[in-house]
Amino acid sequence: MRTGHPNGTAAAPSPGERPRCRAAPHPAVISPQDPTLLIGSSLTATCTVSADLRLRAQDLYWTLNGRRLPAASYTTLGPTTLSVALARLNGSRQQSGDNLVCHSRDGGILAGSCLYVGLPPEKPVNISCWSKNMKDLTCTWAPGTEGETFLHTNYTLKYKLRWYGRDNTCQEYHTAGPYSCHIPKDLALFTPYEIWVEASNRLGVAVSDVVMLDILDVVTTDPPSDVHVSRVGDLEDQLSVRWSSPPALKDFLFQAKYQIQYRVEDSSEWKVVDDVGNQTSCRLAGLRPGTVYFVQVRCNPFGIYGSKKAGIWSDWSNPTAASTPRSERTAGGCDPKGGEQNTTLRRELKQFFGWVKKHSYGCSNLSIKLYDQWRVWLQKSHKTRNQVGTIWAPSGGKGGWEGGSQPQKEGSRGCPPTCA
Amino acid sequence: MLNVAGEPPGDSWGIFAFLCAALCNLPTVPALNGTEELGAGQSIQKTYDLTRYLEHQLRTLAGTYLNYLGPPFNEPDFNPPRLARAERLPSATVDLDLWRGLTDNARLAANYRAYSRLLKYLRGLDSQVGTVELRHRLGHFCSSLQGLVLSIAGVMSSLGYPLPAGPAGPPPSSGTPAAPNDFLKKMDDFWLLKELQTWLWRSAKDFNRLKKKVPPAVVTLRIEARGF
């Protein structure tokens, strides 16, 4: 790739330097150069070769996006000029333009022209905006149906206060997706804004309908902070959720509305509590005992400055986890997962140990108690991340299964060592 | 090392004793000329690693960019003429004997100058180019390339070489004319990517060569301090 075969004279290399071959500055000229065209239109392009290249029209050929164009579409217009006719052009393959290239017979590139074939833009639609804590405004929109598929389209969001003259232009784009803009400051309250989006490409301009909105009607806020979920005494089907109203809006007169959603640990289905009103605590009832729940809360700054309209819901708070107390009626609580398989295994092991005791001499310490202790040790060691591999090392001496004494100190989280 | 509750730590001490013995029996490390060369060895390694990382990043960036330019630019056998315009770019191509004979200072300076200029060209690329994704990739690559330039400067100063006074030649945006048409601009972009690729290939070899000439850093042993 480094040694090309251009048509030109080679400059004399200085000592030690790699010889460089140079092509003539402009081997050929294409006309039109970089035109813009509507889909379906036709085009005749010409390639005129520089006289000092000693090439003739019949030594040339054309490619479009790397594909050779049929010779039937060529016409010789002069000794050094070859033209090509392109009919009913499709939209450009890439937004940087179709590559129409004039080649010499050996494949070398003499000149190129970028064709921009497309449609004028459509009116942008679905303008929707929100303000975070009345401090800024972010708007999103959607392109019209044809979109910017063939030609690069520039979008400009503009806004002005109603009854005031000056148009302003939004500067920070792509903050919330490709069709979005963020206005960070100098926003006025109590007077509505007129907002619209202009789309422009090489073929024209299109302006969306004007949207009128009042900042106070599109306010959203941060999620509630300090979400705490705790048990309600020993009640096994209830959890109490507490939170604080978002700090940013605490100085403004508003009634917040809240929503809670919760789900069981291993499910993806959220249950929503909708009628929380504007209190900052709630008791969830009808829950499953002994289950871990994830809880989230979000806020709607309803009624800002006496507005009767709802605001926009905030994001959900980070999930907070809590578990309901275990019901005492459930037996065999030591084995939370795969309970049935473990009780069968345990029974079999009990029988095995009983047999070994009867028929062995050295393993006098075998008992089902040891098995239970070993299971507890297993659970504990799964929790410590430092384990590279667990080896149950039999200690030296007589018995085979000396586990040592492991008094269970903190029994609150783990299972008690001896299970019924 | 096991960390089972109740197990005596006897085995851990045994291993520690063995490691101490091993350390004491190490062959003598070649004498270093002070802390500067120790730092240089590590800087050279870091710079080498950075060129490999950039090479990897460039592959993705170039793929996306050339697809944006469209065929024939993204075809593997694309073989355009190297027009006079492309001569403005710092060329990595060099005679083998000349390359072998470069002093450390000259070698580093050539890399420093080349990447400083290439970075300026990259930054001068049309900010409206391509998709948002392409612009992000380009931005990210420029940051990494800036890191490489700084890393090379670090190596030069740790070896006591002066930095080349400013990037050679006038800044691309002011001195040289913009491409006269869109197709030639595409060719410029192609050659910029090509030259970046060639330079990164060459730099890996440059820094490999430098690694061998600067004394290696002290061999460091890390003892996992678990259960001691």
XYZ file of C-alpha atoms in Angstrom:
648
model
C 0.000 0.000 0.000
C 2.845 2.304 0.647
C 4.241 2.074 -2.854
C 1.468 3.370 -5.084
C 1.657 3.533 -8.843
C 0.655 7.050 -9.613
C 0.990 8.653 -12.987
C 3.633 11.283 -12.558
C 7.283 12.016 -12.430
C 9.284 10.896 -9.408
C 11.142 13.608 -7.506
C 14.826 12.934 -6.826
C 15.115 11.586 -3.272
C 17.617 13.094 -0.857
C 20.204 10.610 0.476
C 18.787 8.110 2.973
C 15.199 9.190 2.292
C 12.716 6.882 0.691
C 12.036 7.854 -2.930
C 8.641 9.478 -3.178
C 6.603 9.467 -6.340
C 4.444 12.494 -6.863
C 1.370 12.752 -9.035
C 0.594 15.923 -10.939
C -1.269 18.356 -8.666
C -4.630 18.053 -10.438
C -4.605 15.125 -12.846
C -8.217 15.725 -13.891
C -11.211 17.899 -13.176
C -14.781 16.689 -12.708
C -17.831 18.798 -13.295
C -20.094 19.307 -11.479
C -17.973 19.186 -8.348
C -19.911 18.093 -5.231
C -23.470 18.800 -6.478
C -26.645 18.485 -4.414
C -29.595 16.729 -6.108
C -33.143 15.621 -5.406
C -33.858 11.907 -5.336
C -34.931 10.746 -8.774
C -33.111 13.425 -10.692
C -30.575 12.731 -13.458
C -27.053 13.950 -13.819
C -24.432 14.156 -16.562
C -20.903 14.489 -15.237
C -17.730 15.153 -17.211
C -14.103 14.296 -16.504
C -11.424 16.370 -18.255
C -7.902 15.019 -18.010
C -4.921 17.317 -17.692
C -3.031 17.660 -20.988
C 0.391 16.671 -19.617
C -0.824 13.239 -18.592
C -0.990 12.046 -22.154
C -4.266 10.208 -21.539
C -7.201 10.187 -23.889
C -10.933 9.961 -23.264
C -10.999 6.267 -24.196
C -8.419 5.512 -21.489
C -10.846 6.595 -18.776
C -13.695 4.964 -16.870
C -16.090 5.866 -14.070
C -17.036 4.287 -10.746
C -19.813 5.242 -8.352
C -19.289 4.124 -4.731
C -16.638 1.685 -5.914
C -18.802 0.074 -8.621
C -17.792 0.473 -12.224
C -20.393 2.259 -14.342
C -21.336 0.635 -17.662
C -19.512 1.921 -20.727
C -22.891 2.314 -22.440
C -23.551 5.352 -20.300
C -20.305 7.072 -21.395
C -19.994 9.703 -24.113
C -16.747 11.108 -25.468
C -17.064 14.887 -25.596
C -13.536 15.665 -26.698
C -10.045 14.174 -26.909
C -9.526 14.457 -23.153
C -13.090 14.660 -21.879
C -15.375 11.756 -21.039
C -18.903 12.155 -19.690
C -21.249 9.758 -17.893
C -25.042 9.866 -17.666
C -26.682 8.914 -14.383
C -30.455 8.573 -14.375
C -33.038 8.443 -11.569
C -30.569 8.723 -8.726
C -31.344 7.003 -5.431
C -30.715 8.698 -2.100
C -27.033 8.888 -1.129
C -25.558 5.706 0.275
C -23.739 7.657 3.015
C -24.267 11.146 4.356
C -20.753 12.142 3.334
C -21.921 11.896 -0.290
C -21.747 9.275 -3.039
C -18.258 8.922 -4.471
C -18.232 9.444 -8.232
C -14.685 8.789 -9.418
C -12.897 9.191 -12.753
C -10.177 6.558 -13.289
C -7.420 5.938 -15.785
C -7.365 2.556 -17.443
C -4.941 0.998 -14.929
C -7.327 1.840 -12.078
C -5.575 4.950 -10.777
C -7.795 7.676 -9.381
C -7.674 10.922 -11.344
C -10.462 12.927 -9.718
C -13.623 12.527 -7.680
C -16.874 14.312 -6.926
C -19.218 13.798 -3.977
C -22.890 13.579 -4.935
C -25.426 14.582 -2.287
C -28.763 13.055 -3.256
C -31.713 13.330 -0.924
C -34.848 15.162 0.091
C -35.480 18.429 1.864
C -36.109 17.956 5.585
C -39.544 17.374 7.073
C -40.977 19.386 9.942
C -39.663 18.127 13.282
C -42.512 16.910 15.504
C -43.339 15.906 19.090
C -41.494 18.629 20.925
C -41.543 17.860 24.631
C -39.708 19.702 27.376
C -39.042 19.476 31.092
C -37.373 21.697 33.649
C -35.271 20.337 36.487
C -36.153 22.293 39.622
C -37.134 25.323 37.522
C -33.476 25.999 36.836
C -33.107 24.809 33.249
C -35.055 23.439 30.302
C -34.383 20.324 28.258
C -36.378 19.637 25.103
C -36.551 16.655 22.817
C -38.165 16.269 19.406
C -38.468 13.747 16.615
C -37.526 14.203 12.951
C -40.334 14.178 10.381
C -41.213 10.904 8.713
C -38.486 10.755 6.052
C -35.998 11.899 8.632
C -32.436 12.796 7.830
C -31.743 9.506 6.152
C -29.792 10.598 3.090
C -28.450 14.033 3.877
C -26.977 15.342 7.084
C -29.620 17.438 8.821
C -28.847 20.199 11.264
C -31.360 20.941 13.987
C -31.638 24.240 15.798
C -33.919 24.729 18.750
C -35.170 28.257 19.201
C -37.208 29.867 21.921
C -38.587 33.236 22.883
C -40.777 34.660 25.585
C -44.279 35.414 24.409
C -44.865 39.143 23.972
C -41.129 39.810 24.025
C -39.297 40.218 20.734
C -35.983 38.396 20.895
C -35.355 34.902 19.484
C -32.847 32.810 21.397
C -30.965 29.788 20.122
C -30.255 26.706 22.208
C -26.557 25.792 22.246
C -26.099 22.492 24.094
C -27.277 19.624 21.921
C -27.506 15.834 22.360
C -27.822 15.992 26.155
C -30.769 13.578 26.235
C -30.452 11.652 22.990
C -29.657 12.682 19.405
C -32.661 15.033 19.069
C -32.402 17.061 22.216
C -31.127 20.367 23.510
C -30.484 21.825 26.944
C -31.000 25.449 27.979
C -29.014 25.815 31.202
C -29.954 29.254 32.525
C -31.663 32.650 32.221
C -35.151 31.210 32.144
C -38.087 33.309 33.166
C -41.069 32.110 35.134
C -44.735 33.121 34.905
C -44.551 34.058 31.229
C -45.000 31.329 28.642
C -42.243 30.433 26.183
C -42.646 29.795 22.480
C -40.398 26.931 21.384
C -39.752 25.523 17.924
C -37.165 23.472 16.046
C -35.679 24.262 12.641
C -34.299 21.445 10.525
C -32.014 22.267 7.634
C -30.013 20.300 5.104
C -28.476 21.010 1.721
C -31.857 20.943 0.049
C -33.840 23.222 2.298
C -35.246 24.137 5.679
C -38.317 23.009 7.603
C -39.714 24.559 10.766
C -41.757 22.686 13.344
C -44.989 23.980 14.822
C -44.538 26.328 17.735
C -45.095 24.865 21.168
C -46.116 27.168 23.969
C -45.361 26.238 27.530
C -44.928 27.674 30.970
C -41.837 26.492 32.849
C -43.925 25.922 35.975
C -46.063 23.373 34.165
C -43.171 21.104 33.191
C -41.190 20.926 36.389
C -39.547 17.728 37.502
C -37.227 17.173 40.393
C -34.742 14.794 41.943
C -35.941 11.518 43.409
C -36.764 11.577 47.126
C -33.697 11.270 49.338
C -33.036 9.161 52.426
C -35.383 6.348 51.537
C -35.505 3.941 54.512
C -37.370 0.676 54.527
C -37.774 -1.103 57.854
C -39.793 -3.811 59.493
C -42.928 -3.058 61.451
C -42.152 -4.785 64.735
C -42.681 -8.490 64.255
C -45.392 -8.170 61.641
C -44.326 -10.559 58.944
C -46.351 -9.135 56.068
C -45.564 -5.436 56.409
C -42.723 -3.039 55.773
C -42.569 0.638 56.580
C -41.117 3.058 54.007
C -39.910 6.527 54.951
C -38.288 9.240 52.801
C -37.543 12.939 52.663
C -38.946 15.318 50.094
C -36.369 16.318 47.465
C -34.216 19.072 48.938
C -34.022 21.277 45.852
C -37.671 22.222 45.930
C -38.180 22.543 49.669
C -38.230 26.337 49.491
C -40.990 26.418 46.939
C -44.598 26.080 47.800
C -45.767 22.862 46.364
C -47.605 19.728 47.243
C -45.612 16.780 46.168
C -47.195 13.583 45.021
C -45.299 10.344 45.564
C -45.388 6.900 44.114
C -43.802 3.736 45.481
C -42.913 0.636 43.586
C -41.623 -2.578 45.069
C -40.761 -6.081 43.979
C -39.623 -9.359 45.410
C -35.893 -9.996 45.145
C -35.980 -12.579 42.393
C -38.845 -11.203 40.356
C -38.844 -8.456 37.732
C -42.462 -7.470 38.253
C -42.916 -4.203 40.100
C -46.012 -3.456 42.136
C -46.938 0.223 42.196
C -48.554 2.058 45.083
C -50.223 5.042 43.494
C -52.266 6.782 46.112
C -49.488 7.823 48.446
C -50.502 11.471 48.407
C -48.038 13.953 49.817
C -47.001 12.257 53.072
C -43.429 11.079 53.402
C -44.064 7.633 54.814
C -46.088 4.632 53.868
C -46.713 1.129 55.136
C -46.668 -1.692 52.651
C -48.952 -4.563 53.622
C -49.898 -7.946 52.292
C -46.267 -8.941 51.791
C -44.750 -12.369 51.917
C -43.008 -13.319 55.169
C -39.298 -13.990 55.141
C -38.769 -12.340 51.758
C -36.384 -9.671 50.560
C -38.071 -6.710 48.861
C -36.632 -3.905 46.753
C -38.399 -0.546 47.120
C -38.183 2.666 45.096
C -39.896 6.026 45.494
C -40.403 8.879 43.061
C -41.818 12.368 43.304
C -44.038 14.668 41.256
C -43.883 18.387 42.139
C -47.626 18.832 41.830
C -49.082 22.261 42.312
C -45.970 24.417 42.130
C -46.885 27.982 43.026
C -50.490 27.019 43.100
C -50.546 25.597 39.595
C -53.322 23.059 39.213
C -51.353 20.980 36.789
C -49.275 17.947 37.622
C -45.558 18.240 37.066
C -43.360 15.531 35.627
C -42.430 12.464 37.653
C -38.815 12.321 38.832
C -36.607 9.307 38.314
C -37.046 6.470 40.789
C -34.795 6.567 43.833
C -32.075 3.938 44.059
C -33.598 0.649 45.194
C -33.570 0.072 48.937
C -33.758 -3.489 50.196
C -35.361 -4.898 53.305
C -36.790 -8.224 54.353
C -39.953 -9.156 56.143
C -39.598 -11.223 59.305
C -39.652 -14.952 58.870
C -42.824 -16.670 60.009
C -42.203 -19.088 62.915
C -44.589 -21.615 61.534
C -42.211 -22.643 58.754
C -40.196 -25.707 59.818
C -36.631 -26.579 58.844
C -35.683 -22.963 58.404
C -32.034 -23.766 58.165
C -32.090 -24.654 54.504
C -33.616 -21.697 52.628
C -32.931 -23.044 49.175
C -33.578 -26.554 47.867
C -35.111 -27.502 51.193
C -36.606 -30.747 50.097
C -33.475 -32.156 48.525
C -31.470 -31.308 51.609
C -33.808 -33.085 54.010
C -33.567 -36.271 51.907
C -29.780 -35.994 51.809
C -29.684 -35.353 55.484
C -31.761 -38.419 56.230
C -29.506 -40.575 54.113
C -26.405 -39.172 55.769
C -27.914 -39.882 59.192
C -28.388 -43.476 58.201
C -24.850 -43.649 56.797
C -23.292 -42.233 59.930
C -25.304 -44.626 62.042
C -23.971 -47.562 60.001
C -20.367 -46.273 60.132
C -20.555 -45.837 63.873
C -21.603 -49.417 64.209
C -18.951 -50.844 61.907
C -15.914 -48.576 62.221
C -13.284 -48.307 64.881
C -11.657 -44.915 64.397
C -14.490 -42.679 63.356
C -16.159 -42.494 66.710
C -16.889 -38.799 66.390
C -19.153 -39.090 63.378
C -22.622 -37.797 63.932
C -25.289 -35.836 62.188
C -24.270 -32.951 64.409
C -20.988 -32.813 62.570
C -22.776 -32.666 59.249
C -24.808 -29.696 60.428
C -21.697 -27.942 61.690
C -20.032 -28.529 58.348
C -22.982 -26.981 56.506
C -22.848 -23.893 58.701
C -19.124 -23.592 58.041
C -19.840 -23.887 54.303
C -22.355 -21.022 54.390
C -19.951 -18.842 56.331
C -17.068 -19.540 54.009
C -19.178 -18.736 50.927
C -19.632 -15.265 52.338
C -15.931 -14.551 52.805
C -14.737 -13.536 49.331
C -11.093 -14.346 50.031
C -11.580 -18.026 49.518
C -9.576 -19.384 46.625
C -10.825 -22.902 47.112
C -12.321 -24.629 50.056
C -10.535 -27.691 51.358
C -11.931 -29.701 54.130
C -8.596 -30.769 55.559
C -8.756 -33.710 57.847
C -6.514 -33.092 60.792
C -3.896 -35.620 61.723
C -4.581 -38.335 64.230
C -7.233 -40.884 64.576
C -10.664 -39.847 63.442
C -11.309 -38.912 59.885
C -13.695 -36.031 60.319
C -12.439 -33.871 63.103
C -14.124 -30.578 62.604
C -12.992 -28.894 65.782
C -15.325 -26.952 68.007
C -16.914 -23.963 66.362
C -19.116 -22.155 68.818
C -21.740 -20.127 67.005
C -21.480 -16.534 68.263
C -23.690 -14.280 66.173
C -26.707 -16.341 65.530
C -28.938 -13.525 64.317
C -28.205 -13.756 60.594
C -26.976 -17.269 60.080
C -28.830 -20.400 60.982
C -28.433 -21.784 64.483
C -25.921 -24.598 64.390
C -28.253 -27.344 65.447
C -31.337 -27.732 63.374
C -34.359 -29.627 64.372
C -3.663 -19.544 51.435
C -6.672 -20.777 53.319
C -8.388 -18.648 55.799
C -10.435 -21.163 57.696
C -11.431 -20.168 61.187
C -9.545 -22.099 63.779
C -6.758 -23.374 61.503
C -3.297 -22.760 62.908
C -1.074 -20.348 60.864
C 1.877 -22.716 60.750
C 1.905 -23.121 56.967
C 1.931 -19.366 56.353
C 5.198 -18.870 58.230
C 6.771 -21.647 56.264
C 6.026 -19.940 52.976
C 7.259 -16.598 54.249
C 10.551 -18.157 55.269
C 10.982 -19.688 51.821
C 10.359 -16.359 50.078
C 12.909 -14.638 52.280
C 15.460 -17.259 51.312
C 14.614 -16.803 47.664
C 15.062 -13.048 47.854
C 18.434 -13.361 49.487
C 19.657 -15.642 46.750
C 18.669 -13.383 43.848
C 21.453 -12.593 41.356
C 22.719 -9.076 41.784
C 20.662 -6.531 39.902
C 22.733 -4.354 37.513
C 23.661 -1.080 39.130
C 21.348 1.787 38.274
C 22.404 5.324 37.577
C 20.047 6.849 40.082
C 16.288 7.168 40.139
C 15.928 8.967 36.770
C 16.724 5.880 34.727
C 14.490 3.787 36.935
C 11.633 6.169 36.089
C 12.548 6.220 32.397
C 12.335 2.443 32.072
C 8.812 2.430 33.389
C 7.822 5.470 31.321
C 9.076 3.785 28.175
C 7.066 0.693 28.975
C 3.971 2.810 29.594
C 4.478 4.672 26.337
C 4.869 1.397 24.496
C 1.662 0.099 26.041
C -0.093 3.312 25.085
C 0.906 2.952 21.430
C -0.511 -0.562 21.384
C -3.736 0.658 22.968
C -4.031 3.511 20.477
C -3.405 1.111 17.632
C -6.340 -0.930 18.845
C -8.519 2.155 19.248
C -7.568 3.406 15.797
C -8.721 0.202 14.183
C -12.275 0.794 15.416
C -12.188 4.517 14.709
C -10.801 4.037 11.206
C -13.373 1.363 10.434
C -16.216 3.667 11.436
C -14.744 6.688 9.704
C -13.963 4.942 6.432
C -17.465 3.492 6.345
C -18.730 7.015 6.757
C -16.603 8.127 3.797
C -18.093 5.251 1.821
C -16.681 2.992 -0.889
C -14.046 2.934 -2.320
C -12.414 4.481 0.792
C -13.438 1.573 3.024
C -12.353 -1.131 0.573
C -9.318 -3.115 1.727
C -7.519 -2.800 -1.619
C -8.088 0.930 -1.940
C -4.935 2.341 -3.512
C -5.198 6.080 -4.101
C -2.411 8.265 -5.453
C -0.412 10.065 -2.840
C -1.053 13.611 -3.978
C 1.096 16.550 -3.039
C -1.405 17.476 -0.328
C -0.570 14.294 1.566
C 3.065 15.354 1.803
C 2.138 17.815 4.531
C 1.572 14.918 6.915
C 4.577 13.706 8.902
C 5.572 10.446 7.252
C 6.545 7.406 9.303
C 8.135 5.781 6.291
C 11.899 5.872 6.600
C 14.927 4.032 5.291
C 15.769 0.997 7.446
C 19.430 1.846 8.041
C 18.538 5.421 8.810
C 15.972 4.230 11.326
C 18.396 1.841 12.965
C 21.010 4.527 13.266
C 18.782 7.075 15.035
C 20.002 8.247 18.414
C 17.582 7.902 21.312
C 17.035 11.629 21.294
C 16.320 11.765 17.558
C 14.034 8.754 17.788
C 11.977 10.244 20.591
C 11.909 13.704 18.989
C 10.623 12.298 15.698
C 7.770 10.565 17.533
C 6.973 13.637 19.594
C 6.864 15.949 16.591
C 4.842 13.572 14.460
C 2.103 12.960 17.008
C 1.872 16.631 17.948
C 1.169 17.491 14.311
C -1.141 14.558 13.702
C -3.115 15.564 16.777
C -3.530 19.082 15.398
C -4.830 17.715 12.094
C -7.232 15.394 13.882
C -8.581 18.200 16.003
C -9.049 20.311 12.893
C -11.427 17.774 11.383
C -14.810 19.242 10.656
C -16.803 19.245 13.880
C -19.952 18.525 11.918
C -18.546 15.336 10.452
C -20.544 12.142 10.577
C -22.751 10.864 13.296
C -22.697 11.765 16.973
C -21.137 8.365 17.637
C -18.298 9.055 15.202
C -17.614 12.433 16.787
C -17.484 10.830 20.236
C -15.026 8.184 19.064
C -12.900 10.861 17.455
C -12.940 12.937 20.624
C -11.960 9.948 22.717
C -9.121 9.073 20.352
C -7.810 12.635 20.443
C -7.686 12.508 24.235
C -5.746 9.271 24.126
C -3.386 10.680 21.505
C -2.802 13.717 23.681
C -1.887 11.287 26.438
C 0.668 9.674 24.153
C 2.280 13.010 23.329
C 2.575 13.798 27.026
C 3.950 10.345 27.745
C 6.686 10.780 25.123
C 7.503 14.183 26.621
C 7.789 12.474 29.998
C 10.250 9.940 28.664
C 12.359 12.652 27.044
C 12.569 14.728 30.180
C 13.343 11.724 32.385
C 16.256 10.925 30.082
C 17.393 14.526 30.138
C 16.548 15.409 26.521
C 15.054 18.789 25.655
C 11.612 18.825 24.103
C 11.576 19.817 20.407
C 10.617 23.486 20.244
C 6.962 23.411 19.216
C 5.543 21.136 16.503
C 7.505 21.455 13.279
C 5.957 23.632 10.617
C 3.035 26.022 10.891
C -0.189 24.778 12.464
C -2.241 23.078 9.776
C -5.304 25.256 10.152
C -3.585 28.514 9.348
C -0.666 27.734 7.061
C -2.076 25.312 4.496
C -5.243 25.761 2.443
C -8.299 23.636 3.092
C -9.099 20.952 0.531
C -10.519 22.585 -2.620
C -13.387 20.087 -2.863
C -15.198 17.480 -0.792
C -13.649 14.514 -2.554
C -10.118 15.756 -1.931
C -11.091 16.366 1.675
C -12.083 12.715 1.918
C -8.668 11.800 0.505
C -7.001 14.017 3.145
C -8.952 12.227 5.877
C -7.962 8.856 4.437
C -4.262 9.720 4.425
C -4.469 11.126 7.951
C -5.822 7.815 9.225
C -3.277 5.898 7.166
C -0.360 7.902 8.476
C -1.596 7.546 12.062
C -1.707 3.811 11.587
C 1.783 3.668 10.122
C 3.179 5.836 12.901
C 1.658 3.660 15.614
C 3.170 0.544 13.987
C 6.524 2.251 13.856
C 6.335 3.676 17.373
C 5.795 0.253 18.878
C 9.130 -0.744 17.322
C 10.765 2.524 18.338
C 9.825 2.064 21.979
C 10.685 -1.599 21.956
C 14.161 -0.573 20.843
C 14.389 2.055 23.549
C 13.253 -0.437 26.178
C 16.281 -2.594 25.486
C 18.745 0.256 25.740
C 17.522 1.703 29.046
C 18.317 -0.506 32.093
C 15.329 -2.450 33.367
C 13.584 -1.491 36.603
C 14.207 -3.497 39.783
C 12.405 -6.819 39.854
C 9.550 -6.380 42.303
C 8.101 -9.245 44.278
C 4.624 -8.879 45.640
C 3.905 -11.074 48.627
C 0.220 -11.733 49.068
C -0.218 -10.769 52.719
C -3.181 -12.944 53.542
C -3.489 -14.781 56.779
C -0.143 -13.578 58.155
